[in-house]
Amino acid sequence: MSNGFIDSLPPELINAILEKVPISDHQATVWSLMKANPRLPIRLSHLFQSIRITQPQQAILLYQHLRRHGPFQIDTNSDAEPHPISWIQDVLVECWTVDADVIINLLRLLPRLRTLSIWIGAHNFSPEHLEELFEKSIHGLLSLSIRFRPYVQRANYYQFLKGAYFDSLLFALAKWPAEDCCPVLSLVQDKFPEASQTFAQPIVFFRLDTCLSAFLHSGGWSSSLTAFQLRLPSRPVIRSMCGTPMAAGTGSFQTNLAPPNLEFLDLSTCAVLDSEIDTVLAHFSNMKHLILDGCPILRGDLREGDWNSLGKRCALVGSKRAKEREKMLKAWTEARSQAVQSAGLQNNQIRPQKQKRGRKGLATSTLSLRKPRSEPSYSLPPGTLTSQHAPDPELAAKVRVIPGPPTLKSLSFTISGSVQPEKLDAVRSEFEAGWAEGIAVLGVTRARLRTSAFNGHIRAMRITLIGAEESEQWDDGLDGLEDVDPEDESFLGKVDDGSNPLLAMLDAPVLCFAGYDEGHMHSKHCGHLVAERLMGAQPI
């Protein structure tokens, strides 16, 4: 393409093309075009739109340049001179030795950030720096990425002795309001050095059961987060993500029992087992893409039927979720009944015996060193204070949760070395066969429940995405559930043959074994391509 042809392009078209350039390549592309053809009508704002810092000195020079232009006012008059601070929308700090204080001061100048990516080295950012940076929410942020490389060449136990872990980062993020929480979040710890070490390397997070659980179930992120990338090498994270949020005791944020409505989840390099895949899918009911590269899944000598079993379990996650919800309702009913009975016993305490008339004996003591007997106490679930009546166990026993259809579109993980590349097609066929079996079982189950509901034997309900704090049925223990019309054939299926048009259209998820940094071809519409679009290519 000649320079004359480029010169003939209208400025609107050139700027529209530059808007499509990836964030990581945007600044270099604009600078190269300006040097190759200075006469191109490229807006100067493109040079500042996406800032990529790869050297420590670049951050200092940029900060000094922006400070020379003075403070930026969002309501500046349109006739005033353009301000470079207003042009910056994306900041990528890709340097392990950049000064943390300079970055904090630089980011505080930028009011219109939409993408932020920071690399945290072993000696530049401390937990206090990140806590200070994210103490206040960043309004308008769409994507946040933090990459950690805390490894050292020589043994240094300073982090262990001081307790310098980044748990406070998650607690600081958990305090953000819902309107400022971004939909895309990436927390990545690089893999451990390949060279053999004779000492333990530092870790990023210490108490995952507390900080990660509290973060995911915080009110803001549980309603905003849709894509989450969490890579913590060899760390078990499923219990922290899918369990009940534990009391942190270190923040004033509000927790929400409803998990985030995640559609994309990347847990590569974490200690995730194949038996925990359906647990993740059952907990996050709207999951579409799950990436588990580098996890210990289906490794070693595989037995016949392992891939078939995995496909069937993935198809039946709705049944697993429905059974867990029914168990929660049963446990809630029992706890509520015990709480009401305990309250009744406390209100009807035995009156003290009337003292006998006459002179008391001299040996009778008015004091006692024995501890008074305490009545057993129960933890009342939310809503129990609004009613003093015990729930009807028979009514709760009639509730049946209709299992929902699976939403998974792609499943990606590193395959075992014992599986030859030429056998991948057979692996996919076995997985798809198990998926088809699970869909058939799901259709029969839904049709059977529809028949029982139509005859009045059960109360059919389904799980909704309403959070616990928004539900109006806490007093019945039916929070997050809604009734289903037995005559709704499009949802429950037909009674005669158990077929369901909705289930018939559910294809098996795409299996991809290429990984992020492998030379194999990716499967069409796999999760790696979605991750590259959301977060950029990040090799393991």
XYZ file of C-alpha atoms in Angstrom:
540
model
C 0.000 0.000 0.000
C 1.576 3.274 -1.130
C 1.793 6.423 0.928
C -0.280 8.202 -1.707
C -3.153 5.821 -1.106
C -2.932 6.323 2.657
C -2.863 10.083 2.200
C -6.080 9.889 0.211
C -7.988 8.208 3.030
C -10.338 10.492 4.941
C -9.300 11.307 8.526
C -12.463 9.708 9.912
C -11.549 6.358 8.345
C -7.955 6.457 9.579
C -9.023 7.221 13.136
C -11.732 4.545 12.976
C -9.095 1.967 11.941
C -6.830 2.980 14.821
C -9.698 2.466 17.250
C -9.673 -1.247 16.307
C -5.982 -1.746 17.121
C -5.458 -3.818 20.324
C -4.633 -1.818 23.421
C -1.182 -3.395 23.838
C -0.170 -2.375 20.280
C -2.069 0.900 19.973
C 0.627 3.359 21.041
C 3.423 1.692 19.040
C 1.222 1.490 15.939
C 0.286 5.171 16.073
C 3.887 6.224 16.649
C 5.124 4.109 13.723
C 2.518 5.583 11.375
C 3.401 9.125 12.424
C 7.090 8.553 11.791
C 6.490 6.813 8.453
C 4.155 9.512 7.156
C 4.020 12.729 9.205
C 1.313 14.119 6.926
C -1.278 11.548 7.996
C -4.298 13.217 9.631
C -3.977 11.283 12.895
C -5.393 12.874 15.997
C -2.779 13.604 18.647
C -5.060 12.022 21.221
C -4.245 8.573 19.791
C -0.704 8.890 21.153
C -2.071 9.297 24.675
C -5.123 7.055 24.467
C -3.306 3.828 25.403
C -0.145 4.305 27.472
C 2.283 1.392 27.738
C 5.073 1.754 30.307
C 7.960 -0.693 29.876
C 10.786 1.270 31.564
C 10.833 2.938 35.003
C 11.952 6.258 33.519
C 8.899 6.384 31.233
C 6.557 6.645 34.214
C 8.540 9.564 35.657
C 8.640 11.458 32.348
C 4.925 10.934 31.735
C 4.045 12.128 35.219
C 6.172 15.246 34.832
C 4.662 15.980 31.407
C 1.099 15.716 32.712
C 1.854 17.839 35.767
C 3.161 20.644 33.556
C -0.289 20.918 31.975
C -1.828 21.615 35.361
C -4.944 20.028 36.910
C -7.677 18.761 34.630
C -11.308 19.811 35.083
C -13.935 17.488 33.616
C -16.314 20.375 32.967
C -13.733 22.324 30.971
C -15.105 24.671 28.329
C -15.198 23.026 24.889
C -13.326 25.998 23.408
C -10.399 25.553 25.772
C -7.129 23.901 24.761
C -7.329 20.060 24.851
C -5.803 18.484 27.935
C -3.612 15.337 27.514
C -4.948 13.908 30.771
C -8.420 13.697 29.239
C -7.076 11.562 26.367
C -5.618 8.747 28.486
C -8.007 5.801 28.755
C -5.744 2.736 29.012
C -2.612 2.327 31.139
C -0.431 -0.783 30.898
C 2.425 -0.857 33.429
C 4.562 -3.722 32.080
C 7.710 -3.262 34.140
C 8.760 -5.200 37.237
C 10.959 -2.419 38.675
C 8.820 0.693 38.235
C 8.514 2.991 41.242
C 5.232 2.310 43.026
C 4.816 5.855 44.363
C 5.213 7.331 40.877
C 2.530 4.998 39.494
C 0.134 5.848 42.323
C 0.590 9.585 41.784
C 0.258 9.130 38.018
C -2.982 7.167 38.197
C -4.523 9.715 40.537
C -4.252 12.287 37.754
C -6.325 10.227 35.304
C -10.109 10.619 35.643
C -11.154 8.597 32.596
C -9.438 5.241 32.952
C -11.184 2.280 31.366
C -8.325 -0.290 31.332
C -5.600 -0.724 33.964
C -2.875 -3.377 33.975
C -0.040 -3.448 36.531
C 2.915 -5.799 36.965
C 3.915 -6.319 40.602
C 7.553 -7.301 41.088
C 9.388 -8.601 44.111
C 10.668 -5.224 45.332
C 8.602 -2.386 43.850
C 5.011 -2.735 45.108
C 4.227 -3.635 48.698
C 0.773 -4.659 49.971
C 0.447 -1.181 51.474
C 0.991 0.389 48.047
C -1.813 -1.596 46.429
C -4.104 -0.974 49.374
C -3.458 2.760 49.008
C -3.975 2.632 45.243
C -7.311 0.825 45.401
C -8.588 2.334 48.628
C -10.815 4.553 46.500
C -12.736 3.074 43.607
C -11.907 4.009 40.010
C -15.075 5.203 38.349
C -15.611 4.036 34.771
C -13.028 1.236 34.880
C -13.935 -1.657 32.578
C -10.957 -3.988 32.993
C -8.445 -4.460 35.828
C -5.416 -6.748 35.530
C -2.749 -7.319 38.195
C 0.148 -9.678 37.512
C 2.448 -10.810 40.338
C 6.020 -12.095 40.174
C 7.212 -12.143 43.800
C 10.081 -14.596 43.306
C 13.641 -13.958 44.477
C 17.023 -15.421 43.547
C 18.303 -15.723 47.088
C 16.569 -16.848 50.226
C 14.778 -13.913 51.811
C 12.349 -14.537 54.631
C 11.341 -10.900 55.035
C 7.899 -11.508 53.541
C 7.238 -14.478 55.817
C 8.409 -12.668 58.937
C 6.539 -9.452 58.190
C 3.457 -11.170 56.817
C 3.704 -9.140 53.599
C 0.846 -10.757 51.715
C -1.626 -9.095 49.388
C -4.804 -10.190 51.160
C -5.529 -6.535 51.893
C -5.873 -5.932 48.130
C -8.981 -8.119 47.959
C -10.438 -6.505 51.066
C -9.869 -3.054 49.552
C -11.546 -4.067 46.287
C -14.445 -5.605 48.196
C -15.356 -2.157 49.541
C -15.941 -0.703 46.084
C -19.524 0.309 45.262
C -21.332 -1.681 42.606
C -21.363 1.179 40.091
C -17.528 1.293 40.071
C -16.783 -2.452 39.978
C -15.510 -3.482 36.548
C -16.861 -6.553 34.712
C -13.402 -7.963 33.836
C -10.791 -8.792 36.497
C -7.488 -10.660 36.213
C -5.289 -11.684 39.167
C -2.311 -13.688 37.915
C 0.709 -15.054 39.745
C 3.468 -16.260 37.423
C 4.531 -19.880 37.612
C 7.328 -20.780 39.974
C 10.847 -20.590 38.513
C 11.795 -23.730 36.638
C 15.261 -23.816 38.179
C 15.394 -25.981 41.275
C 15.343 -23.921 44.458
C 16.482 -24.940 47.900
C 14.220 -22.431 49.646
C 10.538 -21.590 49.647
C 9.427 -18.828 47.284
C 7.044 -16.093 48.467
C 3.325 -16.377 47.780
C 0.829 -13.638 46.950
C -2.245 -14.438 49.049
C -2.186 -16.120 52.439
C -5.733 -16.690 53.745
C -7.692 -17.490 50.603
C -10.642 -18.884 52.546
C -11.193 -15.435 54.020
C -10.068 -12.812 51.510
C -11.094 -14.497 48.242
C -14.456 -15.656 49.547
C -15.259 -12.245 51.024
C -14.257 -10.524 47.786
C -16.351 -12.699 45.456
C -19.418 -12.407 47.677
C -19.136 -8.664 48.284
C -22.156 -6.664 47.252
C -20.438 -4.736 44.461
C -18.463 -7.438 42.662
C -21.122 -10.135 42.960
C -23.430 -7.983 40.843
C -20.839 -6.682 38.349
C -18.141 -9.284 37.694
C -18.705 -11.409 34.564
C -15.144 -12.447 33.567
C -12.586 -13.546 36.173
C -9.045 -14.796 35.654
C -7.348 -16.217 38.746
C -4.012 -18.011 38.433
C -2.341 -19.064 41.664
C 0.106 -21.916 40.965
C -0.656 -25.087 42.933
C -3.097 -23.320 45.254
C -6.494 -24.947 45.954
C -9.103 -22.266 45.298
C -12.409 -24.093 44.769
C -13.377 -24.200 48.444
C -12.676 -20.476 48.790
C -14.682 -19.601 45.674
C -17.632 -21.951 46.051
C -17.982 -22.150 49.822
C -19.938 -19.961 52.214
C -18.211 -16.596 52.725
C -16.332 -16.510 56.004
C -16.336 -13.560 58.347
C -13.297 -11.494 57.545
C -13.435 -9.095 60.426
C -11.261 -6.563 58.588
C -13.668 -4.543 56.515
C -16.946 -2.722 56.554
C -18.174 -4.088 53.225
C -21.426 -6.013 52.944
C -21.395 -9.624 51.800
C -23.948 -11.150 49.482
C -24.648 -14.869 49.547
C -25.312 -14.868 45.796
C -22.121 -15.599 43.784
C -21.084 -13.427 40.840
C -22.849 -14.033 37.544
C -19.651 -15.238 35.880
C -19.665 -16.158 32.205
C -15.888 -16.613 31.853
C -13.539 -18.186 34.409
C -9.832 -18.982 34.045
C -8.257 -20.993 36.871
C -5.141 -22.122 35.015
C -2.230 -23.478 37.128
C -4.459 -23.696 40.232
C -4.882 -26.994 42.061
C -8.266 -27.848 40.527
C -9.216 -31.529 40.322
C -11.497 -33.113 37.739
C -13.960 -33.956 40.519
C -14.350 -30.218 41.199
C -15.345 -29.179 37.675
C -19.049 -29.828 38.202
C -18.823 -28.042 41.570
C -17.621 -24.888 39.811
C -20.274 -25.170 37.098
C -23.020 -25.744 39.664
C -21.952 -22.754 41.759
C -21.711 -20.315 38.847
C -24.954 -21.021 37.036
C -24.292 -18.846 33.973
C -20.804 -20.146 33.156
C -20.044 -20.277 29.422
C -16.249 -20.602 29.180
C -14.046 -22.453 31.681
C -10.239 -22.633 31.265
C -8.187 -25.011 33.416
C -4.801 -25.147 31.673
C -2.018 -26.584 33.788
C -4.403 -28.017 36.393
C -4.102 -31.651 37.573
C -7.149 -32.806 35.592
C -7.400 -36.287 34.067
C -3.673 -36.860 34.334
C -1.836 -40.150 34.393
C -3.292 -43.391 33.065
C -6.902 -42.703 32.144
C -9.485 -45.417 32.527
C -12.055 -46.191 29.901
C -15.091 -43.984 30.309
C -13.387 -41.077 32.106
C -14.176 -38.617 29.313
C -17.705 -39.987 29.034
C -18.228 -39.464 32.757
C -16.882 -35.918 32.568
C -19.237 -35.019 29.733
C -22.231 -36.451 31.574
C -21.384 -34.571 34.772
C -21.033 -31.304 32.865
C -24.486 -31.816 31.352
C -26.073 -32.568 34.732
C -24.745 -29.592 36.704
C -28.295 -28.235 36.812
C -29.416 -31.333 38.721
C -26.529 -30.947 41.155
C -27.427 -27.295 41.707
C -31.105 -28.155 42.250
C -30.302 -30.863 44.824
C -28.012 -28.520 46.736
C -30.747 -25.877 46.834
C -33.264 -28.404 48.159
C -30.791 -29.392 50.881
C -30.402 -25.718 51.799
C -34.176 -25.371 52.095
C -34.384 -28.447 54.315
C -31.559 -27.203 56.550
C -33.174 -23.760 56.739
C -36.515 -25.305 57.766
C -34.902 -27.356 60.534
C -32.867 -24.410 61.833
C -35.917 -22.148 61.765
C -38.033 -24.679 63.664
C -35.367 -25.068 66.330
C -35.020 -21.295 66.619
C -38.766 -20.811 67.105
C -38.887 -23.592 69.699
C -35.927 -22.085 71.533
C -37.606 -18.676 71.549
C -40.775 -20.244 72.952
C -38.878 -21.933 75.762
C -37.211 -18.667 76.714
C -40.573 -16.865 76.827
C -42.164 -19.568 78.966
C -39.480 -20.051 81.540
C -40.398 -21.830 84.739
C -41.349 -19.347 87.387
C -39.121 -19.329 90.493
C -40.501 -21.172 93.504
C -42.222 -19.068 96.133
C -40.098 -18.648 99.231
C -41.407 -20.326 102.347
C -42.422 -18.195 105.240
C -40.397 -18.333 108.421
C -36.838 -17.896 109.523
C -34.118 -19.128 107.181
C -31.398 -21.352 108.438
C -28.049 -19.817 109.250
C -26.291 -22.159 106.816
C -28.388 -20.996 103.876
C -26.239 -18.938 101.526
C -27.558 -16.189 99.285
C -24.597 -16.540 96.932
C -23.574 -19.391 94.689
C -20.234 -20.115 93.052
C -21.807 -22.391 90.471
C -22.206 -21.109 86.929
C -25.842 -20.686 85.926
C -27.099 -23.150 83.361
C -27.435 -21.553 79.945
C -30.067 -22.491 77.448
C -28.844 -23.677 74.031
C -28.677 -20.851 71.493
C -29.306 -21.085 67.785
C -28.219 -18.859 64.954
C -31.358 -17.391 63.441
C -31.314 -17.089 59.682
C -32.247 -13.744 58.136
C -35.957 -13.114 58.243
C -36.728 -15.246 61.281
C -37.482 -12.201 63.386
C -40.432 -11.256 61.194
C -42.474 -14.266 62.248
C -42.720 -16.356 65.385
C -44.338 -19.365 63.687
C -42.397 -22.475 62.804
C -42.371 -23.358 59.083
C -44.431 -26.262 57.852
C -42.054 -29.198 57.166
C -44.547 -30.818 54.812
C -44.797 -27.642 52.736
C -41.018 -27.440 52.442
C -40.833 -31.141 51.559
C -43.161 -30.588 48.599
C -40.819 -28.048 47.017
C -38.836 -29.462 44.118
C -36.294 -27.359 42.268
C -36.386 -27.887 38.519
C -32.841 -28.530 37.208
C -31.863 -25.932 34.660
C -30.151 -26.632 31.343
C -26.344 -26.346 31.165
C -24.861 -23.123 29.811
C -21.269 -24.259 29.186
C -19.982 -23.433 25.682
C -16.289 -24.327 25.927
C -13.983 -26.259 28.248
C -10.211 -25.896 27.974
C -7.425 -27.670 29.812
C -4.023 -29.233 29.221
C -4.446 -32.870 28.336
C -2.454 -35.710 29.843
C 0.807 -36.598 28.123
C -0.367 -40.209 27.815
C -3.013 -39.154 25.267
C -1.535 -39.012 21.784
C -2.563 -36.133 19.469
C -4.171 -38.550 17.016
C -6.546 -39.711 19.754
C -8.000 -36.273 20.433
C -10.912 -36.859 18.070
C -11.802 -40.030 19.980
C -11.595 -38.088 23.242
C -14.000 -35.462 21.925
C -16.398 -38.145 20.668
C -16.409 -39.860 24.060
C -17.022 -36.547 25.822
C -19.890 -35.679 23.455
C -21.449 -39.113 24.018
C -21.417 -38.565 27.782
C -22.875 -35.095 27.280
C -25.727 -36.551 25.204
C -26.454 -39.114 27.926
C -26.591 -36.393 30.554
C -28.941 -34.252 28.437
C -31.245 -37.254 27.999
C -31.318 -37.880 31.757
C -31.990 -34.192 32.355
C -34.926 -34.211 29.938
C -36.515 -37.227 31.641
C -36.059 -35.650 35.086
C -37.657 -32.371 34.058
C -40.583 -34.158 32.396
C -41.173 -36.309 35.503
C -41.188 -33.259 37.756
C -43.587 -31.520 35.402
C -45.998 -34.425 35.650
C -45.827 -34.388 39.459
C -46.369 -30.633 39.534
C -49.283 -30.868 37.110
C -50.947 -33.452 39.390
C -50.380 -31.286 42.474
C -47.919 -33.623 44.210
C -45.061 -31.117 44.333
C -44.466 -27.389 44.134
C -42.185 -26.820 41.150
C -39.729 -23.939 41.455
C -36.618 -22.807 39.647
C -33.496 -20.925 40.676
C -33.256 -17.285 39.666
C -30.313 -14.893 39.658
C -31.877 -12.652 42.306
C -29.486 -11.926 45.142
C -30.284 -12.823 48.700
C -30.633 -9.210 49.700
C -33.235 -8.600 46.944
C -35.440 -11.575 47.693
C -38.847 -11.073 49.256
C -39.279 -14.674 50.444
C -36.716 -14.883 53.248
C -39.504 -15.665 55.695
C -40.285 -18.883 53.789
C -36.702 -19.871 52.996
C -37.476 -19.572 49.270
C -35.063 -16.761 48.504
C -33.746 -16.958 44.954
C -36.580 -19.292 43.870
C -39.662 -18.662 41.788
C -42.668 -20.818 40.950
C -42.911 -22.544 37.576
C -46.140 -23.022 35.696
C -46.632 -26.787 35.095
C -48.184 -25.995 31.721
C -45.049 -24.210 30.498
C -43.911 -26.861 28.018
C -41.118 -24.698 26.633
C -39.383 -24.846 30.013
C -40.295 -28.218 31.481
C -40.674 -30.318 28.347
C -43.478 -32.536 27.125
C -45.087 -35.201 29.251
C -45.639 -37.905 26.645
C -42.104 -38.736 25.528
C -39.955 -36.563 27.796
C -38.493 -34.632 24.878
C -37.639 -30.981 25.280
C -36.904 -28.703 22.314
C -34.692 -26.519 24.497
C -32.497 -29.438 25.541
C -32.366 -30.847 22.026
C -30.660 -27.666 20.819
C -27.856 -27.854 23.414
C -24.655 -28.949 21.696
C -21.709 -30.322 23.621
C -19.142 -27.742 24.759
C -16.080 -27.157 22.621
C -12.998 -28.951 23.984
C -9.660 -27.197 23.485
C -6.309 -28.684 24.499
C -4.018 -26.114 22.842
C -3.310 -23.981 25.902
C -2.168 -20.363 25.846
C 1.437 -20.913 24.832
C 1.208 -24.128 22.844
C 1.733 -24.371 19.110
C -1.389 -26.462 18.505
C -4.399 -25.153 16.673
C -7.182 -23.840 18.853
C -10.680 -25.208 18.571
C -13.238 -22.931 17.024
C -14.948 -20.627 19.554
C -12.774 -21.921 22.415
C -12.261 -20.067 25.670
C -8.695 -19.024 24.804
C -9.962 -16.804 22.009
C -12.490 -15.262 24.385
C -9.729 -14.648 26.946
C -7.534 -12.940 24.358
C -10.390 -10.639 23.431
C -11.205 -9.807 27.061
C -7.771 -9.691 28.679
C -5.169 -10.021 25.962
C -2.817 -12.931 25.376
C -1.179 -13.907 28.676
C 1.046 -17.003 28.410
C 1.210 -19.272 31.413
